[in-house]
């Protein structure tokens, strides 16, 4: 099976802009989670989607949003980008079990 | 709120020695505890996990122990090798696909 894929892999945006990141889970996986990874902060949970519904949400401002499509692909959107949003954004998918499998991440740089 | 503390933040050991990384969680509903290894520039990879109905689990040179009463769980790596050098993350989940991660431990195995 193909692993979790994320596009784009690298992105440079300007403060105030918005960005959309995409994640394709492992075939058959219906749960997709998103994380923000920054040095010193580890992985911080953003939200989790299952069957197009957001089931879990972390403690991030409303500028961070997501959605999931019927084919389980997920997108994450960040509006009004701030310098502090620069990070590696990881998505992970889960199947019937609770094990998560991570994608390679999208490195976002906000200037 | 939900929190996972992980110690130490950095750990250097001589090749062949053992390494121990400790985590403490706050949510008593947590029942699933995975450990991830992240090599430089790569995605986190699940290396071992433990559920709350088990006190210890071993996989070759890696073992995880769980003390539910104290809300502690630990990763033990024996006979360390240079390829064990990476950042290790612990996580805790109440089984609802929401994972709280520790801030990571950078392990360096010195040859």
mmCIF file with all atom_site columns, N, CA, C and O in Angstrom, chain A residues 4 31 33 35 37 40 42-43 45 48 55-57 90 94-100 102-104, chain B residues 2 32 36 38 41-46 49 51 89 93 95-104:
data_model
loop_
_atom_site.group_PDB
_atom_site.id
_atom_site.type_symbol
_atom_site.label_atom_id
_atom_site.label_alt_id
_atom_site.label_comp_id
_atom_site.label_asym_id
_atom_site.label_entity_id
_atom_site.label_seq_id
_atom_site.pdbx_PDB_ins_code
_atom_site.Cartn_x
_atom_site.Cartn_y
_atom_site.Cartn_z
_atom_site.occupancy
_atom_site.B_iso_or_equiv
_atom_site.pdbx_formal_charge
_atom_site.auth_seq_id
_atom_site.auth_comp_id
_atom_site.auth_asym_id
_atom_site.auth_atom_id
_atom_site.pdbx_PDB_model_num
ATOM 1   N N  . UNK A 1 4   ? 1.109   7.576  3.421  1.00 0.00 ? 4   UNK A N  1
ATOM 2   C CA . UNK A 1 4   ? 0.441   8.869  3.499  1.00 0.00 ? 4   UNK A CA 1
ATOM 3   C C  . UNK A 1 4   ? 1.240   9.878  2.673  1.00 0.00 ? 4   UNK A C  1
ATOM 4   O O  . UNK A 1 4   ? 2.473   9.927  2.784  1.00 0.00 ? 4   UNK A O  1
ATOM 5   N N  . UNK A 1 31  ? -9.585  7.935  9.082  1.00 0.00 ? 31  UNK A N  1
ATOM 6   C CA . UNK A 1 31  ? -9.262  8.979  10.051 1.00 0.00 ? 31  UNK A CA 1
ATOM 7   C C  . UNK A 1 31  ? -7.994  9.707  9.611  1.00 0.00 ? 31  UNK A C  1
ATOM 8   O O  . UNK A 1 31  ? -6.982  9.069  9.301  1.00 0.00 ? 31  UNK A O  1
ATOM 9   N N  . UNK A 1 33  ? -5.533  12.972 10.885 1.00 0.00 ? 33  UNK A N  1
ATOM 10  C CA . UNK A 1 33  ? -5.215  13.967 11.914 1.00 0.00 ? 33  UNK A CA 1
ATOM 11  C C  . UNK A 1 33  ? -4.148  14.908 11.377 1.00 0.00 ? 33  UNK A C  1
ATOM 12  O O  . UNK A 1 33  ? -3.315  14.515 10.558 1.00 0.00 ? 33  UNK A O  1
ATOM 13  N N  . UNK A 1 35  ? -1.085  17.809 12.581 1.00 0.00 ? 35  UNK A N  1
ATOM 14  C CA . UNK A 1 35  ? -0.226  18.267 13.661 1.00 0.00 ? 35  UNK A CA 1
ATOM 15  C C  . UNK A 1 35  ? 0.669   19.399 13.154 1.00 0.00 ? 35  UNK A C  1
ATOM 16  O O  . UNK A 1 35  ? 1.059   19.437 11.996 1.00 0.00 ? 35  UNK A O  1
ATOM 17  N N  . UNK A 1 37  ? 4.399   20.877 13.922 1.00 0.00 ? 37  UNK A N  1
ATOM 18  C CA . UNK A 1 37  ? 5.652   20.547 14.596 1.00 0.00 ? 37  UNK A CA 1
ATOM 19  C C  . UNK A 1 37  ? 6.619   21.716 14.505 1.00 0.00 ? 37  UNK A C  1
ATOM 20  O O  . UNK A 1 37  ? 6.967   22.173 13.414 1.00 0.00 ? 37  UNK A O  1
ATOM 21  N N  . UNK A 1 40  ? 11.278  22.431 19.740 1.00 0.00 ? 40  UNK A N  1
ATOM 22  C CA . UNK A 1 40  ? 11.040  22.712 21.149 1.00 0.00 ? 40  UNK A CA 1
ATOM 23  C C  . UNK A 1 40  ? 9.595   22.507 21.587 1.00 0.00 ? 40  UNK A C  1
ATOM 24  O O  . UNK A 1 40  ? 9.326   22.382 22.773 1.00 0.00 ? 40  UNK A O  1
ATOM 25  N N  . UNK A 1 42  ? 7.525   20.136 19.969 1.00 0.00 ? 42  UNK A N  1
ATOM 26  C CA . UNK A 1 42  ? 7.061   18.799 19.625 1.00 0.00 ? 42  UNK A CA 1
ATOM 27  C C  . UNK A 1 42  ? 5.935   18.848 18.616 1.00 0.00 ? 42  UNK A C  1
ATOM 28  O O  . UNK A 1 42  ? 5.842   19.764 17.803 1.00 0.00 ? 42  UNK A O  1
ATOM 29  N N  . UNK A 1 43  ? 5.068   17.853 18.677 1.00 0.00 ? 43  UNK A N  1
ATOM 30  C CA . UNK A 1 43  ? 3.928   17.781 17.779 1.00 0.00 ? 43  UNK A CA 1
ATOM 31  C C  . UNK A 1 43  ? 2.682   18.248 18.516 1.00 0.00 ? 43  UNK A C  1
ATOM 32  O O  . UNK A 1 43  ? 2.309   17.674 19.539 1.00 0.00 ? 43  UNK A O  1
ATOM 33  N N  . UNK A 1 45  ? -1.359  18.839 18.391 1.00 0.00 ? 45  UNK A N  1
ATOM 34  C CA . UNK A 1 45  ? -2.539  18.348 17.695 1.00 0.00 ? 45  UNK A CA 1
ATOM 35  C C  . UNK A 1 45  ? -3.422  19.510 17.235 1.00 0.00 ? 45  UNK A C  1
ATOM 36  O O  . UNK A 1 45  ? -3.781  20.390 18.013 1.00 0.00 ? 45  UNK A O  1
ATOM 37  N N  . UNK A 1 48  ? -8.758  16.309 14.022 1.00 0.00 ? 48  UNK A N  1
ATOM 38  C CA . UNK A 1 48  ? -8.885  14.976 13.445 1.00 0.00 ? 48  UNK A CA 1
ATOM 39  C C  . UNK A 1 48  ? -10.227 14.859 12.742 1.00 0.00 ? 48  UNK A C  1
ATOM 40  O O  . UNK A 1 48  ? -11.254 15.319 13.265 1.00 0.00 ? 48  UNK A O  1
ATOM 41  N N  . UNK A 1 55  ? -13.902 15.220 14.428 1.00 0.00 ? 55  UNK A N  1
ATOM 42  C CA . UNK A 1 55  ? -14.234 14.539 15.681 1.00 0.00 ? 55  UNK A CA 1
ATOM 43  C C  . UNK A 1 55  ? -13.485 15.111 16.862 1.00 0.00 ? 55  UNK A C  1
ATOM 44  O O  . UNK A 1 55  ? -13.974 15.072 17.989 1.00 0.00 ? 55  UNK A O  1
ATOM 45  N N  . UNK A 1 56  ? -12.280 15.585 16.630 1.00 0.00 ? 56  UNK A N  1
ATOM 46  C CA . UNK A 1 56  ? -11.444 16.099 17.704 1.00 0.00 ? 56  UNK A CA 1
ATOM 47  C C  . UNK A 1 56  ? -10.788 17.404 17.257 1.00 0.00 ? 56  UNK A C  1
ATOM 48  O O  . UNK A 1 56  ? -10.487 17.580 16.080 1.00 0.00 ? 56  UNK A O  1
ATOM 49  N N  . UNK A 1 57  ? -10.553 18.266 18.225 1.00 0.00 ? 57  UNK A N  1
ATOM 50  C CA . UNK A 1 57  ? -9.944  19.550 17.910 1.00 0.00 ? 57  UNK A CA 1
ATOM 51  C C  . UNK A 1 57  ? -8.953  19.911 19.000 1.00 0.00 ? 57  UNK A C  1
ATOM 52  O O  . UNK A 1 57  ? -9.213  19.718 20.193 1.00 0.00 ? 57  UNK A O  1
ATOM 53  N N  . UNK A 1 90  ? 2.280   18.131 9.733  1.00 0.00 ? 90  UNK A N  1
ATOM 54  C CA . UNK A 1 90  ? 2.217   16.698 9.481  1.00 0.00 ? 90  UNK A CA 1
ATOM 55  C C  . UNK A 1 90  ? 0.772   16.223 9.530  1.00 0.00 ? 90  UNK A C  1
ATOM 56  O O  . UNK A 1 90  ? 0.001   16.664 10.377 1.00 0.00 ? 90  UNK A O  1
ATOM 57  N N  . UNK A 1 94  ? -5.222  6.851  10.169 1.00 0.00 ? 94  UNK A N  1
ATOM 58  C CA . UNK A 1 94  ? -5.457  5.649  10.968 1.00 0.00 ? 94  UNK A CA 1
ATOM 59  C C  . UNK A 1 94  ? -6.554  4.832  10.318 1.00 0.00 ? 94  UNK A C  1
ATOM 60  O O  . UNK A 1 94  ? -7.512  5.381  9.772  1.00 0.00 ? 94  UNK A O  1
ATOM 61  N N  . UNK A 1 95  ? -6.396  3.518  10.447 1.00 0.00 ? 95  UNK A N  1
ATOM 62  C CA . UNK A 1 95  ? -7.418  2.622  9.929  1.00 0.00 ? 95  UNK A CA 1
ATOM 63  C C  . UNK A 1 95  ? -8.319  2.154  11.052 1.00 0.00 ? 95  UNK A C  1
ATOM 64  O O  . UNK A 1 95  ? -8.745  2.931  11.890 1.00 0.00 ? 95  UNK A O  1
ATOM 65  N N  . UNK A 1 96  ? -8.557  0.866  11.112 1.00 0.00 ? 96  UNK A N  1
ATOM 66  C CA . UNK A 1 96  ? -9.434  0.315  12.141 1.00 0.00 ? 96  UNK A CA 1
ATOM 67  C C  . UNK A 1 96  ? -8.790  0.388  13.517 1.00 0.00 ? 96  UNK A C  1
ATOM 68  O O  . UNK A 1 96  ? -9.472  0.545  14.523 1.00 0.00 ? 96  UNK A O  1
ATOM 69  N N  . UNK A 1 97  ? -7.474  0.289  13.560 1.00 0.00 ? 97  UNK A N  1
ATOM 70  C CA . UNK A 1 97  ? -6.772  0.359  14.838 1.00 0.00 ? 97  UNK A CA 1
ATOM 71  C C  . UNK A 1 97  ? -6.457  1.790  15.199 1.00 0.00 ? 97  UNK A C  1
ATOM 72  O O  . UNK A 1 97  ? -6.828  2.714  14.503 1.00 0.00 ? 97  UNK A O  1
ATOM 73  N N  . UNK A 1 98  ? -5.795  1.972  16.324 1.00 0.00 ? 98  UNK A N  1
ATOM 74  C CA . UNK A 1 98  ? -5.465  3.322  16.762 1.00 0.00 ? 98  UNK A CA 1
ATOM 75  C C  . UNK A 1 98  ? -4.086  3.770  16.298 1.00 0.00 ? 98  UNK A C  1
ATOM 76  O O  . UNK A 1 98  ? -3.703  4.902  16.520 1.00 0.00 ? 98  UNK A O  1
ATOM 77  N N  . UNK A 1 99  ? -3.322  2.898  15.633 1.00 0.00 ? 99  UNK A N  1
ATOM 78  C CA . UNK A 1 99  ? -2.000  3.282  15.174 1.00 0.00 ? 99  UNK A CA 1
ATOM 79  C C  . UNK A 1 99  ? -2.096  4.377  14.109 1.00 0.00 ? 99  UNK A C  1
ATOM 80  O O  . UNK A 1 99  ? -2.931  4.313  13.218 1.00 0.00 ? 99  UNK A O  1
ATOM 81  N N  . UNK A 1 100 ? -1.225  5.363  14.248 1.00 0.00 ? 100 UNK A N  1
ATOM 82  C CA . UNK A 1 100 ? -1.187  6.451  13.278 1.00 0.00 ? 100 UNK A CA 1
ATOM 83  C C  . UNK A 1 100 ? 0.032   6.301  12.390 1.00 0.00 ? 100 UNK A C  1
ATOM 84  O O  . UNK A 1 100 ? 1.120   5.942  12.865 1.00 0.00 ? 100 UNK A O  1
ATOM 85  N N  . UNK A 1 102 ? 2.278   8.544  9.688  1.00 0.00 ? 102 UNK A N  1
ATOM 86  C CA . UNK A 1 102 ? 2.491   9.939  9.312  1.00 0.00 ? 102 UNK A CA 1
ATOM 87  C C  . UNK A 1 102 ? 2.911   10.107 7.857  1.00 0.00 ? 102 UNK A C  1
ATOM 88  O O  . UNK A 1 102 ? 3.565   9.236  7.274  1.00 0.00 ? 102 UNK A O  1
ATOM 89  N N  . UNK A 1 103 ? 2.546   11.255 7.315  1.00 0.00 ? 103 UNK A N  1
ATOM 90  C CA . UNK A 1 103 ? 3.042   11.660 6.012  1.00 0.00 ? 103 UNK A CA 1
ATOM 91  C C  . UNK A 1 103 ? 4.373   12.368 6.170  1.00 0.00 ? 103 UNK A C  1
ATOM 92  O O  . UNK A 1 103 ? 4.844   12.568 7.295  1.00 0.00 ? 103 UNK A O  1
ATOM 93  N N  . UNK A 1 104 ? 5.003   12.766 5.055  1.00 0.00 ? 104 UNK A N  1
ATOM 94  C CA . UNK A 1 104 ? 6.324   13.406 5.112  1.00 0.00 ? 104 UNK A CA 1
ATOM 95  C C  . UNK A 1 104 ? 6.285   14.850 5.588  1.00 0.00 ? 104 UNK A C  1
ATOM 96  O O  . UNK A 1 104 ? 7.310   15.409 5.958  1.00 0.00 ? 104 UNK A O  1
ATOM 97  N N  . UNK B 2 2   ? -5.043  18.623 29.104 1.00 0.00 ? 2   UNK B N  1
ATOM 98  C CA . UNK B 2 2   ? -4.283  17.427 28.794 1.00 0.00 ? 2   UNK B CA 1
ATOM 99  C C  . UNK B 2 2   ? -2.836  17.789 28.514 1.00 0.00 ? 2   UNK B C  1
ATOM 100 O O  . UNK B 2 2   ? -2.561  18.757 27.803 1.00 0.00 ? 2   UNK B O  1
ATOM 101 N N  . UNK B 2 32  ? -3.921  4.429  25.523 1.00 0.00 ? 32  UNK B N  1
ATOM 102 C CA . UNK B 2 32  ? -3.061  3.977  24.428 1.00 0.00 ? 32  UNK B CA 1
ATOM 103 C C  . UNK B 2 32  ? -1.837  4.877  24.394 1.00 0.00 ? 32  UNK B C  1
ATOM 104 O O  . UNK B 2 32  ? -1.975  6.113  24.403 1.00 0.00 ? 32  UNK B O  1
ATOM 105 N N  . UNK B 2 36  ? 7.189   7.149  19.006 1.00 0.00 ? 36  UNK B N  1
ATOM 106 C CA . UNK B 2 36  ? 7.595   7.393  17.633 1.00 0.00 ? 36  UNK B CA 1
ATOM 107 C C  . UNK B 2 36  ? 9.068   7.777  17.593 1.00 0.00 ? 36  UNK B C  1
ATOM 108 O O  . UNK B 2 36  ? 9.587   8.437  18.487 1.00 0.00 ? 36  UNK B O  1
ATOM 109 N N  . UNK B 2 38  ? 11.778  9.761  15.106 1.00 0.00 ? 38  UNK B N  1
ATOM 110 C CA . UNK B 2 38  ? 11.860  10.649 13.962 1.00 0.00 ? 38  UNK B CA 1
ATOM 111 C C  . UNK B 2 38  ? 13.323  10.945 13.656 1.00 0.00 ? 38  UNK B C  1
ATOM 112 O O  . UNK B 2 38  ? 13.996  11.633 14.420 1.00 0.00 ? 38  UNK B O  1
ATOM 113 N N  . UNK B 2 41  ? 14.927  15.002 9.175  1.00 0.00 ? 41  UNK B N  1
ATOM 114 C CA . UNK B 2 41  ? 14.330  15.212 7.865  1.00 0.00 ? 41  UNK B CA 1
ATOM 115 C C  . UNK B 2 41  ? 13.314  14.178 7.441  1.00 0.00 ? 41  UNK B C  1
ATOM 116 O O  . UNK B 2 41  ? 12.860  14.177 6.299  1.00 0.00 ? 41  UNK B O  1
ATOM 117 N N  . UNK B 2 42  ? 12.959  13.286 8.361  1.00 0.00 ? 42  UNK B N  1
ATOM 118 C CA . UNK B 2 42  ? 12.008  12.223 8.002  1.00 0.00 ? 42  UNK B CA 1
ATOM 119 C C  . UNK B 2 42  ? 10.747  12.314 8.852  1.00 0.00 ? 42  UNK B C  1
ATOM 120 O O  . UNK B 2 42  ? 10.673  13.066 9.808  1.00 0.00 ? 42  UNK B O  1
ATOM 121 N N  . UNK B 2 43  ? 9.756   11.531 8.475  1.00 0.00 ? 43  UNK B N  1
ATOM 122 C CA . UNK B 2 43  ? 8.493   11.529 9.205  1.00 0.00 ? 43  UNK B CA 1
ATOM 123 C C  . UNK B 2 43  ? 8.603   10.684 10.468 1.00 0.00 ? 43  UNK B C  1
ATOM 124 O O  . UNK B 2 43  ? 9.428   9.768  10.538 1.00 0.00 ? 43  UNK B O  1
ATOM 125 N N  . UNK B 2 44  ? 7.793   10.962 11.474 1.00 0.00 ? 44  UNK B N  1
ATOM 126 C CA . UNK B 2 44  ? 7.777   10.104 12.668 1.00 0.00 ? 44  UNK B CA 1
ATOM 127 C C  . UNK B 2 44  ? 7.320   8.702  12.291 1.00 0.00 ? 44  UNK B C  1
ATOM 128 O O  . UNK B 2 44  ? 6.372   8.532  11.512 1.00 0.00 ? 44  UNK B O  1
ATOM 129 N N  . UNK B 2 45  ? 7.989   7.699  12.864 1.00 0.00 ? 45  UNK B N  1
ATOM 130 C CA . UNK B 2 45  ? 7.634   6.300  12.615 1.00 0.00 ? 45  UNK B CA 1
ATOM 131 C C  . UNK B 2 45  ? 7.292   5.645  13.939 1.00 0.00 ? 45  UNK B C  1
ATOM 132 O O  . UNK B 2 45  ? 8.043   5.766  14.911 1.00 0.00 ? 45  UNK B O  1
ATOM 133 N N  . UNK B 2 46  ? 6.167   4.928  13.962 1.00 0.00 ? 46  UNK B N  1
ATOM 134 C CA . UNK B 2 46  ? 5.766   4.195  15.159 1.00 0.00 ? 46  UNK B CA 1
ATOM 135 C C  . UNK B 2 46  ? 6.760   3.066  15.404 1.00 0.00 ? 46  UNK B C  1
ATOM 136 O O  . UNK B 2 46  ? 7.035   2.257  14.508 1.00 0.00 ? 46  UNK B O  1
ATOM 137 N N  . UNK B 2 49  ? 4.162   0.415  20.892 1.00 0.00 ? 49  UNK B N  1
ATOM 138 C CA . UNK B 2 49  ? 3.047   1.021  21.617 1.00 0.00 ? 49  UNK B CA 1
ATOM 139 C C  . UNK B 2 49  ? 2.594   0.076  22.715 1.00 0.00 ? 49  UNK B C  1
ATOM 140 O O  . UNK B 2 49  ? 2.948   -1.105 22.731 1.00 0.00 ? 49  UNK B O  1
ATOM 141 N N  . UNK B 2 51  ? -0.901  -0.611 25.507 1.00 0.00 ? 51  UNK B N  1
ATOM 142 C CA . UNK B 2 51  ? -2.254  -0.253 25.918 1.00 0.00 ? 51  UNK B CA 1
ATOM 143 C C  . UNK B 2 51  ? -2.362  -0.398 27.431 1.00 0.00 ? 51  UNK B C  1
ATOM 144 O O  . UNK B 2 51  ? -1.570  -1.105 28.069 1.00 0.00 ? 51  UNK B O  1
ATOM 145 N N  . UNK B 2 89  ? 9.489   10.529 20.390 1.00 0.00 ? 89  UNK B N  1
ATOM 146 C CA . UNK B 2 89  ? 8.307   11.177 20.953 1.00 0.00 ? 89  UNK B CA 1
ATOM 147 C C  . UNK B 2 89  ? 7.413   10.135 21.610 1.00 0.00 ? 89  UNK B C  1
ATOM 148 O O  . UNK B 2 89  ? 7.158   9.077  21.031 1.00 0.00 ? 89  UNK B O  1
ATOM 149 N N  . UNK B 2 93  ? -3.200  8.754  24.423 1.00 0.00 ? 93  UNK B N  1
ATOM 150 C CA . UNK B 2 93  ? -4.501  8.931  23.779 1.00 0.00 ? 93  UNK B CA 1
ATOM 151 C C  . UNK B 2 93  ? -5.580  8.213  24.587 1.00 0.00 ? 93  UNK B C  1
ATOM 152 O O  . UNK B 2 93  ? -5.380  7.101  25.053 1.00 0.00 ? 93  UNK B O  1
ATOM 153 N N  . UNK B 2 95  ? -8.013  6.982  23.283 1.00 0.00 ? 95  UNK B N  1
ATOM 154 C CA . UNK B 2 95  ? -8.604  6.044  22.348 1.00 0.00 ? 95  UNK B CA 1
ATOM 155 C C  . UNK B 2 95  ? -9.632  6.667  21.431 1.00 0.00 ? 95  UNK B C  1
ATOM 156 O O  . UNK B 2 95  ? -10.394 5.955  20.788 1.00 0.00 ? 95  UNK B O  1
ATOM 157 N N  . UNK B 2 96  ? -9.634  8.002  21.392 1.00 0.00 ? 96  UNK B N  1
ATOM 158 C CA . UNK B 2 96  ? -10.600 8.687  20.535 1.00 0.00 ? 96  UNK B CA 1
ATOM 159 C C  . UNK B 2 96  ? -9.909  9.335  19.343 1.00 0.00 ? 96  UNK B C  1
ATOM 160 O O  . UNK B 2 96  ? -10.402 10.312 18.807 1.00 0.00 ? 96  UNK B O  1
ATOM 161 N N  . UNK B 2 97  ? -8.735  8.821  18.985 1.00 0.00 ? 97  UNK B N  1
ATOM 162 C CA . UNK B 2 97  ? -7.954  9.347  17.870 1.00 0.00 ? 97  UNK B CA 1
ATOM 163 C C  . UNK B 2 97  ? -7.439  10.769 18.139 1.00 0.00 ? 97  UNK B C  1
ATOM 164 O O  . UNK B 2 97  ? -7.085  11.473 17.221 1.00 0.00 ? 97  UNK B O  1
ATOM 165 N N  . UNK B 2 98  ? -7.441  11.169 19.374 1.00 0.00 ? 98  UNK B N  1
ATOM 166 C CA . UNK B 2 98  ? -6.788  12.425 19.745 1.00 0.00 ? 98  UNK B CA 1
ATOM 167 C C  . UNK B 2 98  ? -5.543  12.051 20.528 1.00 0.00 ? 98  UNK B C  1
ATOM 168 O O  . UNK B 2 98  ? -5.625  11.326 21.527 1.00 0.00 ? 98  UNK B O  1
ATOM 169 N N  . UNK B 2 99  ? -4.395  12.509 20.042 1.00 0.00 ? 99  UNK B N  1
ATOM 170 C CA . UNK B 2 99  ? -3.123  12.153 20.645 1.00 0.00 ? 99  UNK B CA 1
ATOM 171 C C  . UNK B 2 99  ? -2.453  13.394 21.204 1.00 0.00 ? 99  UNK B C  1
ATOM 172 O O  . UNK B 2 99  ? -2.370  14.412 20.520 1.00 0.00 ? 99  UNK B O  1
ATOM 173 N N  . UNK B 2 100 ? -1.967  13.313 22.417 1.00 0.00 ? 100 UNK B N  1
ATOM 174 C CA . UNK B 2 100 ? -1.169  14.381 23.005 1.00 0.00 ? 100 UNK B CA 1
ATOM 175 C C  . UNK B 2 100 ? 0.265   13.881 23.048 1.00 0.00 ? 100 UNK B C  1
ATOM 176 O O  . UNK B 2 100 ? 0.548   12.842 23.653 1.00 0.00 ? 100 UNK B O  1
ATOM 177 N N  . UNK B 2 101 ? 1.162   14.637 22.395 1.00 0.00 ? 101 UNK B N  1
ATOM 178 C CA . UNK B 2 101 ? 2.548   14.232 22.288 1.00 0.00 ? 101 UNK B CA 1
ATOM 179 C C  . UNK B 2 101 ? 3.421   14.939 23.321 1.00 0.00 ? 101 UNK B C  1
ATOM 180 O O  . UNK B 2 101 ? 3.140   16.080 23.720 1.00 0.00 ? 101 UNK B O  1
ATOM 181 N N  . UNK B 2 102 ? 4.471   14.267 23.718 1.00 0.00 ? 102 UNK B N  1
ATOM 182 C CA . UNK B 2 102 ? 5.519   14.899 24.504 1.00 0.00 ? 102 UNK B CA 1
ATOM 183 C C  . UNK B 2 102 ? 6.362   15.775 23.591 1.00 0.00 ? 102 UNK B C  1
ATOM 184 O O  . UNK B 2 102 ? 6.193   15.762 22.369 1.00 0.00 ? 102 UNK B O  1
ATOM 185 N N  . UNK B 2 103 ? 7.286   16.521 24.170 1.00 0.00 ? 103 UNK B N  1
ATOM 186 C CA . UNK B 2 103 ? 8.083   17.478 23.406 1.00 0.00 ? 103 UNK B CA 1
ATOM 187 C C  . UNK B 2 103 ? 9.312   16.857 22.766 1.00 0.00 ? 103 UNK B C  1
ATOM 188 O O  . UNK B 2 103 ? 10.055  17.546 22.084 1.00 0.00 ? 103 UNK B O  1
ATOM 189 N N  . UNK B 2 104 ? 9.521   15.567 22.965 1.00 0.00 ? 104 UNK B N  1
ATOM 190 C CA . UNK B 2 104 ? 10.593  14.871 22.264 1.00 0.00 ? 104 UNK B CA 1
ATOM 191 C C  . UNK B 2 104 ? 11.879  14.771 23.054 1.00 0.00 ? 104 UNK B C  1
ATOM 192 O O  . UNK B 2 104 ? 12.191  15.617 23.897 1.00 0.00 ? 104 UNK B O  1
#
